[in-house]
CSV table of C-alpha atoms and ligand atoms in Angstrom, one decimal:
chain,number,residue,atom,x,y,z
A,1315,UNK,CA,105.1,120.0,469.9
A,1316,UNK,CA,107.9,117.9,471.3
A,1317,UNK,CA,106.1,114.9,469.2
A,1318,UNK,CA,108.5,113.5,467.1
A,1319,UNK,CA,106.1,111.4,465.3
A,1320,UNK,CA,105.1,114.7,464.3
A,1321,UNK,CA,108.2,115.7,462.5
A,1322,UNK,CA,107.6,114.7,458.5
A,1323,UNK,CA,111.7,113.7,458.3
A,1324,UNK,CA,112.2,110.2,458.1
A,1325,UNK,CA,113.8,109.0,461.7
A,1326,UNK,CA,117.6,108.5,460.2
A,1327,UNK,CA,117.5,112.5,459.0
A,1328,UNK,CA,116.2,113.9,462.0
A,1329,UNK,CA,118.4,116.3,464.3
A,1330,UNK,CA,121.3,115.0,461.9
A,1331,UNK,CA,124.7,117.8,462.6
A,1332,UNK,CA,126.5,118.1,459.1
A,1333,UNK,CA,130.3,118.4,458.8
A,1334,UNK,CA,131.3,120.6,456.2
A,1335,UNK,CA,135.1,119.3,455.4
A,1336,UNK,CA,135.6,122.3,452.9
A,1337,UNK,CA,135.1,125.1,455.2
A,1338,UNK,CA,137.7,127.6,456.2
A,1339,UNK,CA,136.7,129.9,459.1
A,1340,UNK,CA,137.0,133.6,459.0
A,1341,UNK,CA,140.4,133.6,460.8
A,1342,UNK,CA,142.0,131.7,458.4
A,1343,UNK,CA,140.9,133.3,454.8
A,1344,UNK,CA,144.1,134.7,453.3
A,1345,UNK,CA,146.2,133.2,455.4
A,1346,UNK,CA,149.3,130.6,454.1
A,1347,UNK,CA,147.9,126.7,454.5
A,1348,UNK,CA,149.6,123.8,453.9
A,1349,UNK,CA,146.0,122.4,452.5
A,1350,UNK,CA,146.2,118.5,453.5
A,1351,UNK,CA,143.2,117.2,454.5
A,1352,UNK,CA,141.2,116.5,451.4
A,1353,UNK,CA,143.0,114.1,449.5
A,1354,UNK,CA,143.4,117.0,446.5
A,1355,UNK,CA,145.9,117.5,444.1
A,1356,UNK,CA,147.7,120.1,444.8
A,1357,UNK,CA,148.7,121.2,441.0
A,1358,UNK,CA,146.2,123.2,438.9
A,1359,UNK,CA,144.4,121.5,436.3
A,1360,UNK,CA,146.8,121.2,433.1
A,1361,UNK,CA,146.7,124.4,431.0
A,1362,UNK,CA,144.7,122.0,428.0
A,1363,UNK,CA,142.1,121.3,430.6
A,1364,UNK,CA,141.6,125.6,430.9
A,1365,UNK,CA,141.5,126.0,427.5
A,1366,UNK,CA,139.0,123.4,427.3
A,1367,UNK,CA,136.9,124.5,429.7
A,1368,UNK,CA,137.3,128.4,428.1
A,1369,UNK,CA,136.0,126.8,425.0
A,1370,UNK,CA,133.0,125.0,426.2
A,1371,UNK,CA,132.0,127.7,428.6
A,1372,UNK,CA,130.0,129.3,425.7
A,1373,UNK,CA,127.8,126.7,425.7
A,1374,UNK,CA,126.0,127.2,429.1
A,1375,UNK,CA,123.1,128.3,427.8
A,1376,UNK,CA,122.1,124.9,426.9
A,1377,UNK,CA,121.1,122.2,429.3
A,1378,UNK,CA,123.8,119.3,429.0
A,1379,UNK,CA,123.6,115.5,427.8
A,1380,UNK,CA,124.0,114.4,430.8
A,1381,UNK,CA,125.1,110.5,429.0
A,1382,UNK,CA,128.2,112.5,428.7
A,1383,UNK,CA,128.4,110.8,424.6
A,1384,UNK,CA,132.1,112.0,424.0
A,1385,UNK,CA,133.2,110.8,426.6
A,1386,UNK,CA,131.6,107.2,426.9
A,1387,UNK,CA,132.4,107.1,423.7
A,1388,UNK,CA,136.5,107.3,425.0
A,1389,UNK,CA,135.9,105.4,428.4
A,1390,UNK,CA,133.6,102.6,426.3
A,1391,UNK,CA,137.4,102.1,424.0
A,1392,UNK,CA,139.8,102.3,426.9
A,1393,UNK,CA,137.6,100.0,429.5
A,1394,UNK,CA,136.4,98.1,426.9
A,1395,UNK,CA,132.9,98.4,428.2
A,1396,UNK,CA,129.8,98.9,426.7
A,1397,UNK,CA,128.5,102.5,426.4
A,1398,UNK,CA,125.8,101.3,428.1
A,1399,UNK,CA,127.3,100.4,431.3
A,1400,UNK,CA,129.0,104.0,432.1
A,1401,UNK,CA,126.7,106.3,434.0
A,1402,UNK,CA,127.8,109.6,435.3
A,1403,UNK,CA,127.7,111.7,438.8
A,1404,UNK,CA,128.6,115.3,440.2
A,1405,UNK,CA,131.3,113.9,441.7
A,1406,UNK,CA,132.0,110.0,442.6
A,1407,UNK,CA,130.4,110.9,445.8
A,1408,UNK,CA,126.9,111.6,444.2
A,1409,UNK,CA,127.3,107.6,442.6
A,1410,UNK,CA,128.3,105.8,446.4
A,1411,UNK,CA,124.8,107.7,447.7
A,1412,UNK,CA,123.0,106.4,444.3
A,1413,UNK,CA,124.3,102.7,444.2
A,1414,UNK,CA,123.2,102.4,448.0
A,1415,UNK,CA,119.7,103.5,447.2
A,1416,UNK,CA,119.2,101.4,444.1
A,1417,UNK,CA,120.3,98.2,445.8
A,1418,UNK,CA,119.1,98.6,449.7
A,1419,UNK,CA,116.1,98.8,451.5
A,1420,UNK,CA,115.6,100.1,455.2
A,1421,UNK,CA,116.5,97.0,457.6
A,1422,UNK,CA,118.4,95.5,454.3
A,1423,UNK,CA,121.8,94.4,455.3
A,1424,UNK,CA,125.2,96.4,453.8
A,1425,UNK,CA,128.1,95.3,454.7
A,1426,UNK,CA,131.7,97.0,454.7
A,1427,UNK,CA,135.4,96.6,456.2
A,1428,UNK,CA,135.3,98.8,459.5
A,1429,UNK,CA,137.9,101.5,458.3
A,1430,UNK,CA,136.1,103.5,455.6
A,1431,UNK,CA,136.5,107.1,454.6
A,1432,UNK,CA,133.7,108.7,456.4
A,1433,UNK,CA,131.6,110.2,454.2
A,1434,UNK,CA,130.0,106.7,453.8
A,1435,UNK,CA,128.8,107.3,456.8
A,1436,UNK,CA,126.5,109.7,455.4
A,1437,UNK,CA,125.8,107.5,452.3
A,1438,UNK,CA,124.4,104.5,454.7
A,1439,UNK,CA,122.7,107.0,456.6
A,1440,UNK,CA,120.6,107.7,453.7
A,1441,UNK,CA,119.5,104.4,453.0
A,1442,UNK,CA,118.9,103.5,456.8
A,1443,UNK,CA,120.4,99.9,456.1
A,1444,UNK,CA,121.3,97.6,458.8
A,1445,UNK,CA,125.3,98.5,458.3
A,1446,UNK,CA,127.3,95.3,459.6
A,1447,UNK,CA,131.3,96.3,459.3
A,1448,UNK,CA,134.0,93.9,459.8
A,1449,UNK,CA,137.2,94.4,461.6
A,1450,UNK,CA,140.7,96.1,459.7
A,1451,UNK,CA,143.4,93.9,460.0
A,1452,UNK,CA,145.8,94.5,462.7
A,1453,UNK,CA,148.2,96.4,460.3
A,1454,UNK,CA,145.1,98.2,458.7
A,1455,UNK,CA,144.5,96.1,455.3
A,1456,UNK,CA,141.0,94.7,454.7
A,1457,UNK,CA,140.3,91.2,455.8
A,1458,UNK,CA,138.8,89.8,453.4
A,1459,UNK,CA,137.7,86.4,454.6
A,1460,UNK,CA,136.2,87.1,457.2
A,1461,UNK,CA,134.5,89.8,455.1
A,1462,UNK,CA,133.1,87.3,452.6
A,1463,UNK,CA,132.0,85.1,455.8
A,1464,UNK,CA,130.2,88.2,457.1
A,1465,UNK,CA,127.5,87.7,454.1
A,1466,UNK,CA,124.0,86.8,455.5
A,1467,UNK,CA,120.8,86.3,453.1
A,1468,UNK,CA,120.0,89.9,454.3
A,1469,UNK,CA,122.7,91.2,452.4
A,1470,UNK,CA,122.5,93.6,449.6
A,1471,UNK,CA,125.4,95.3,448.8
A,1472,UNK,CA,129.2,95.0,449.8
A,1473,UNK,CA,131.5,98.2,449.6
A,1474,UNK,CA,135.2,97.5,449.3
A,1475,UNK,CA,137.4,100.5,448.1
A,1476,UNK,CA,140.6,99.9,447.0
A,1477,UNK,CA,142.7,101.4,447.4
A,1478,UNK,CA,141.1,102.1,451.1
A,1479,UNK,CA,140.5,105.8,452.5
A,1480,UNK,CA,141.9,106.2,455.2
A,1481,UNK,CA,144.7,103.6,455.2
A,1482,UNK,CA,145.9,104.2,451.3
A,1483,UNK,CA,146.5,100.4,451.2
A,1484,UNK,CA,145.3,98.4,447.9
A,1485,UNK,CA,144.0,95.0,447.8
A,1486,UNK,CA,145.7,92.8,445.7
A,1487,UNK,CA,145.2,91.0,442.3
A,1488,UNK,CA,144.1,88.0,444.4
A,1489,UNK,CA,142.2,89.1,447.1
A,1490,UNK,CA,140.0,91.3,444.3
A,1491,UNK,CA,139.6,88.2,442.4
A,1492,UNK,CA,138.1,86.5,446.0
A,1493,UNK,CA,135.8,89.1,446.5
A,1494,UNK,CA,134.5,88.9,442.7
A,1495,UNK,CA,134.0,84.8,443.0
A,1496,UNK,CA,133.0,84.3,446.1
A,1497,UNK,CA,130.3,87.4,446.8
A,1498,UNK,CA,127.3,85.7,446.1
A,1499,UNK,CA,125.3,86.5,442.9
A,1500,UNK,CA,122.3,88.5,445.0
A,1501,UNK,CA,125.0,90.7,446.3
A,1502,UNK,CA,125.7,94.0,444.4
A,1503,UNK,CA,129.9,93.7,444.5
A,1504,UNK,CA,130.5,97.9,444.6
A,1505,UNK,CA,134.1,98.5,444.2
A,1506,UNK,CA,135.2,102.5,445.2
A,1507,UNK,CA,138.8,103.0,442.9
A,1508,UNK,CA,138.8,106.9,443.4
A,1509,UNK,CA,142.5,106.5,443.9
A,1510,UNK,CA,142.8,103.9,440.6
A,1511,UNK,CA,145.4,105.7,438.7
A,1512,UNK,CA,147.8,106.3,441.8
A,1513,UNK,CA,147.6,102.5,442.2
A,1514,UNK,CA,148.0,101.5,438.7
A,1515,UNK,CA,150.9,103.8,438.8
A,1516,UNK,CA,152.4,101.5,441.8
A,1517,UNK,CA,151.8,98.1,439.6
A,1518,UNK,CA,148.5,97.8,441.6
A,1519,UNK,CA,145.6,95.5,440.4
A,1520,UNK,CA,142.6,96.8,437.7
A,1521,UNK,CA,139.2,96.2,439.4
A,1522,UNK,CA,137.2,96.6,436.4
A,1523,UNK,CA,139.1,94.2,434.3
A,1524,UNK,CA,138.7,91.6,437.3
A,1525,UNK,CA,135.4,91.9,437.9
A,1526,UNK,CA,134.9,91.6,434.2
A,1527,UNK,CA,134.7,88.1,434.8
A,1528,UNK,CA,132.3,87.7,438.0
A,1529,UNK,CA,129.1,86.0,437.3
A,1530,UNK,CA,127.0,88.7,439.6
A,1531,UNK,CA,126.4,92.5,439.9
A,1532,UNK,CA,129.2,94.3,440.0
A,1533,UNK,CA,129.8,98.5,440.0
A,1534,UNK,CA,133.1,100.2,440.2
A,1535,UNK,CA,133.3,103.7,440.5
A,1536,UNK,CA,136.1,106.0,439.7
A,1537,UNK,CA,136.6,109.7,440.0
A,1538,UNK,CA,138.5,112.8,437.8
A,1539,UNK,CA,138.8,114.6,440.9
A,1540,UNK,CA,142.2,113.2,441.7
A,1541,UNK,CA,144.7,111.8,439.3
A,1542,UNK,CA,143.2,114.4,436.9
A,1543,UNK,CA,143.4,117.9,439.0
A,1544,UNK,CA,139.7,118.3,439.1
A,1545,UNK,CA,137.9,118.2,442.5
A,1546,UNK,CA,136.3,121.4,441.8
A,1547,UNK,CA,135.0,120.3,438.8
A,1548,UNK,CA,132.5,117.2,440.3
A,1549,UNK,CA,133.0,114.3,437.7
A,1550,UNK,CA,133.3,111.0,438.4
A,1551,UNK,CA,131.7,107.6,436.5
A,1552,UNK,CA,130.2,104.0,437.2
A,1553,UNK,CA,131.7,101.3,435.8
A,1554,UNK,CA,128.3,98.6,435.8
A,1555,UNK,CA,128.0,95.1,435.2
A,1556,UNK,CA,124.2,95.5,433.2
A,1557,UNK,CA,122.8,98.4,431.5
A,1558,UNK,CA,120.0,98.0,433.9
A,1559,UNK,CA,121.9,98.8,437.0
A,1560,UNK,CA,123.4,101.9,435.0
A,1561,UNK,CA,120.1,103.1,434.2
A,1562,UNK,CA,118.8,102.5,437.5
A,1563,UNK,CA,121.5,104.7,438.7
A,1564,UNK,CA,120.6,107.6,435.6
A,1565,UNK,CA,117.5,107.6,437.4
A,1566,UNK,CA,118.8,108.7,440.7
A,1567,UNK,CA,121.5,110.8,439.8
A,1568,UNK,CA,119.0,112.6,437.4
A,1569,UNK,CA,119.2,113.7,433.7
A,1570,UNK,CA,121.1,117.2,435.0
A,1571,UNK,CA,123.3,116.8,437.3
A,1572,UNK,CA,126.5,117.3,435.1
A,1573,UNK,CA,127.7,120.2,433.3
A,1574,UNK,CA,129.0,120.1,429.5
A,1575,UNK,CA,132.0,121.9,430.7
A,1576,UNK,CA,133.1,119.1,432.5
A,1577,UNK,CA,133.1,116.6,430.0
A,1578,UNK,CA,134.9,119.0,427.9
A,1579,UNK,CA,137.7,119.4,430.7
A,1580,UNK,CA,137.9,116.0,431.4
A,1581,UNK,CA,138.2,114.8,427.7
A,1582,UNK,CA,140.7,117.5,427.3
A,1583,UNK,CA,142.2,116.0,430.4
A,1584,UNK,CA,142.3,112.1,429.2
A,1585,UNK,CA,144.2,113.3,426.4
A,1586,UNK,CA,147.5,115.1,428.4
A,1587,UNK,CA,149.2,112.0,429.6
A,1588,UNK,CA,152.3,114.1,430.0
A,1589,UNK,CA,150.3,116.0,433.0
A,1590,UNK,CA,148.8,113.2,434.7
A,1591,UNK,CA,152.0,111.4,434.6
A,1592,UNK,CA,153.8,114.5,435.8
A,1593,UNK,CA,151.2,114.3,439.5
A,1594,UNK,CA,151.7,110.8,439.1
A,1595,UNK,CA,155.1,110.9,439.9
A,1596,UNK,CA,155.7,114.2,441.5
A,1597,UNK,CA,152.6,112.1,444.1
A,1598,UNK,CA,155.0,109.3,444.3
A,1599,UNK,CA,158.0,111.1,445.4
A,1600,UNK,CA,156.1,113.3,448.3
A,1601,UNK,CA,154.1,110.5,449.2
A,1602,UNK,CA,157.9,108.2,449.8
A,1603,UNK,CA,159.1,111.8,451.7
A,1604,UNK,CA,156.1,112.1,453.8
A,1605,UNK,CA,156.5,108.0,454.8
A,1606,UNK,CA,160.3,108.7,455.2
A,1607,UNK,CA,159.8,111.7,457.4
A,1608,UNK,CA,157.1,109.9,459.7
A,1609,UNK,CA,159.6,106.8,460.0
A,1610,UNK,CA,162.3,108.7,461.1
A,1611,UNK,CA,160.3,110.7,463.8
A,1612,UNK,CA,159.8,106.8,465.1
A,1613,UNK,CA,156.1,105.9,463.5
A,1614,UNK,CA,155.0,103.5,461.5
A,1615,UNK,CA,153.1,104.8,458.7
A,1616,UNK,CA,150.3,102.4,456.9
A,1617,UNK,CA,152.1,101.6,453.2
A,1618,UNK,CA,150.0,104.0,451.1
A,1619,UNK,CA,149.7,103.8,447.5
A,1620,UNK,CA,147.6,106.4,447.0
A,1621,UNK,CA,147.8,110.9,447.2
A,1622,UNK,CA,147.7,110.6,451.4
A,1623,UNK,CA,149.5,108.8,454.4
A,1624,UNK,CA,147.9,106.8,456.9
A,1625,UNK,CA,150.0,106.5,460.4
A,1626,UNK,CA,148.9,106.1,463.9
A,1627,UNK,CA,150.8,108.7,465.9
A,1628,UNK,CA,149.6,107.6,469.5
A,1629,UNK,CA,147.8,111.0,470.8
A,1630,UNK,CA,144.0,111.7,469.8
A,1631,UNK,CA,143.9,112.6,466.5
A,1632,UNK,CA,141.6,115.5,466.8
A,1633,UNK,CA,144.2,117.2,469.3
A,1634,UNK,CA,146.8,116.5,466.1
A,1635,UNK,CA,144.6,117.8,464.0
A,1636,UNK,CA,143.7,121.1,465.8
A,1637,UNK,CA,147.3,121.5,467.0
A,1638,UNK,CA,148.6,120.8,463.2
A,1639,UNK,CA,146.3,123.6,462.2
A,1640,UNK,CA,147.5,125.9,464.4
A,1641,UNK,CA,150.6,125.4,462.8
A,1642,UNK,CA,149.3,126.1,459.3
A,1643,UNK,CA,148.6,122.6,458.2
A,1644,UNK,CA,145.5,120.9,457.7
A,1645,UNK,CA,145.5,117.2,458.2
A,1646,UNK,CA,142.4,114.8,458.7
A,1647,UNK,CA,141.4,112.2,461.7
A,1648,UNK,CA,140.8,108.7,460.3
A,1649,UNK,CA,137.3,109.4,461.4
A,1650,UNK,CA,136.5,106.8,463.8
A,1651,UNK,CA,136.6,106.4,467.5
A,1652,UNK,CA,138.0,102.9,466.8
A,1653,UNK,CA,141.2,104.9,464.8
A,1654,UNK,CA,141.7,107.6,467.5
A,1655,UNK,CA,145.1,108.0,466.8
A,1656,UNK,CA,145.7,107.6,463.6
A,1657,UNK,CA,146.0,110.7,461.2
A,1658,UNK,CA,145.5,110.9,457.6
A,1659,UNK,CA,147.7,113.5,455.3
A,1660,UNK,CA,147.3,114.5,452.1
A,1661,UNK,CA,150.6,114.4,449.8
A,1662,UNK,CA,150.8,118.5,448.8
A,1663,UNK,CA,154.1,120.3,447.1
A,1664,UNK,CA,157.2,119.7,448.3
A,1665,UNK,CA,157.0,122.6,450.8
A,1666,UNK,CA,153.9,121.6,452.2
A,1667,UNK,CA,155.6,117.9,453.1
A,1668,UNK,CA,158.2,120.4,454.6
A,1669,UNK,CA,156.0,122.2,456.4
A,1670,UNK,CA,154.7,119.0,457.7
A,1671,UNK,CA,157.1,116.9,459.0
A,1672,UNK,CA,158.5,120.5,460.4
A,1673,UNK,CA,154.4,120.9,462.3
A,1674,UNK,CA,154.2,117.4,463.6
A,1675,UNK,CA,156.8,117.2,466.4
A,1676,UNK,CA,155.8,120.3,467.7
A,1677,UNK,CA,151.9,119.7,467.8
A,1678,UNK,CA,152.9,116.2,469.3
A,1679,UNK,CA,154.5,118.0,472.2
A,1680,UNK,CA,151.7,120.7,472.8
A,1681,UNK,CA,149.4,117.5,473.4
B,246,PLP,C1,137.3,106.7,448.6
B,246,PLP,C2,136.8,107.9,448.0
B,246,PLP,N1,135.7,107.7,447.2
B,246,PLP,C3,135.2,108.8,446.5
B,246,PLP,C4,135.7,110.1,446.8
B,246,PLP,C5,135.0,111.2,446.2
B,246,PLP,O1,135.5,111.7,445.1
B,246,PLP,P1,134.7,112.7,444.1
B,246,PLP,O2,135.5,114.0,444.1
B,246,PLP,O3,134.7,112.0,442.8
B,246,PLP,O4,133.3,112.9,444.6
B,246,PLP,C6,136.8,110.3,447.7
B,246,PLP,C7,137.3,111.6,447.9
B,246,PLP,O5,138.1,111.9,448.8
B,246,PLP,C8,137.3,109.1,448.3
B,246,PLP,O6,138.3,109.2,449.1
């Protein structure tokens, strides 16, 4: 019985642990959290977005159209994209695991920067590709030549996000516009821009409207769950180059994998600016006391544009992290054994940055 060959699970899922990052053990329901390890807004949705999702709630009996029409119809106008390119996914996360198995076949090459948010690790897992990653750049930022130099004839797809989780750090107008001319045309170009709107809010570059111009496959995927308030709600879209990469990716995701209430919310949400720009700011402003705080407790936080901080605070980060939580606040590890001292926190309220910057020192000294 100890046969593996015996086991009917393909050899990359077998005797595979899973992580759940949303889980709260028993000791800790009820009790006051500062909650940043997720990357999550930490405002409710905007009371349009409620009434919206009030409104469309009576329509549950019904299986949704999982083309999401209203809204392509609003995302086709504002990206000026087709309606034929958008596609749809419980989440952005469902899209990274569907654009990896569209374009890459066991023992087909993928290649990423080293310094990725983890869950990708799950996502190349899937596909059981031959992952090549490429070094960070000493200060963190992707490198992208050495990137683009990394392509081989095995390679399918390259995965860039931007801006990067863990780090927060964007790539610029120029170095996007690189990666679009000089990743060769039998390379799917997949761009990750969950955290779009916080870099557009800091004068960063537009990865859709850059790749616009690239000659070969190209998806960018973007997400409601931030900017927008609605993590719990599981929305995000694919921006593709061809409707036939779209509909390769409708045929993954499947025809139900969205709800009608969410499109409802997240129209509802598209239309209050006023809200969005409200996080947007209020982001900005913890995000600056959060980088303030670290520099004056003597580290060097990674220059985040994004709704969490990067820094490197020189003990292992899962002590930090276990120490912090102690304390009542949840922070992350970058993930990797190659960042094993770098942290990642999520901007919260104001009293969660308090709480914080009040934690760190402490934990620090308990390691
Ligand atoms: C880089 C990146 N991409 C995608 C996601 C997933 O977002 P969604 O809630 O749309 O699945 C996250 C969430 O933290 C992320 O950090």
């Amino acid at each position: 019985m100890n046969d593996t060959s015996a086991n009917p699970l393909r050899p990359n899922f077998r005797a595979q642990p899973f992580w759940n990052p949303t889980h709260i053990p028993a000791h800790e329901v009820g009790q006051p959290i500062a909650r940043m390890d997720l990357n999550e807004c930490p405002f409710p949705p905007s009371p349009k977005v409620i009434a919206a999702i009030t409104a469309a709630a009576s329509g549950l009996n019904r299986y949704p159209d999982g083309t999401c029409p209203a809204l392509t119809e609003v995302l086709s106008k504002r990206l000026d994209i087709p309606a034929e390119q958008l596609c749809y996914g419980g989440g952005s996360t469902q899209l990274l695991t569907s654009i990896a198995e569209i374009s890459v076949a066991p023992g087909d090459e993928l290649l990423s920067p080293e310094l990725i948010w983890r869950r990708f690790s799950g996502v190349f897992n899937v596909v059981a590709a031959n992952h090549v990653s490429v070094p960070n750049r000493p200060d963190g930022g992707i490198d992208i030549e050495p990137l683009l130099a990394a392509i081989s004839k095995n390679t399918r797809l390259l995965v860039v996000l931007t801006p990067n989780n863990p780090t927060g750090m964007m790539l610029s107008q120029a170095e996007l516009v690189r990666l679009a001319e000089q990743t060769p045309d039998n390379v799917l170009l997949f761009i990750d821009e969950a955290y779009f709107e916080f870099a557009a809010h800091a004068g960063g570059a537009d990865a859709v409207e850059i790749l616009k111009n690239r000659k070969g496959p190209w998806v960018v995927t973007r997400t409601f769950s931030k900017a927008y308030a609605l993590a719990g709600l599981r929305l995000g879209y694919a921006v593709c180059s061809s409707e036939e990469i779209a509909n390769a990716l409708r045929l993954v995701t499947s025809t139900f994998n969205l709800t009608g209430v969410a499109e409802a919310a997240v129209l509802a949400a598209l239309d209050d600016t006023d809200y969005t720009n409200m996080i947007l700011s209020t982001n900005a402003v913890e995000r600056e006391r959060i980088s303030r705080g670290l520099q004056q407790q003597g580290f060097s936080p990674m220059p985040s544009v994004t709704n969490f901080v990067g820094v490197d605070v020189g003990k292992p980060a899962g002590r930090v992290v276990a120490e912090m939580r102690e304390r009542g606040v949840r922070i992350a590890t970058f993930g990797f054994e190659s960042a094993g001292s770098c942290i990642r926190v999520s901007t919260g309220t104001a009293e969660d940055t308090d709480a914080f910057l009040a934690a760190l020192p402490q934990a620090i000294a308990a390691i």
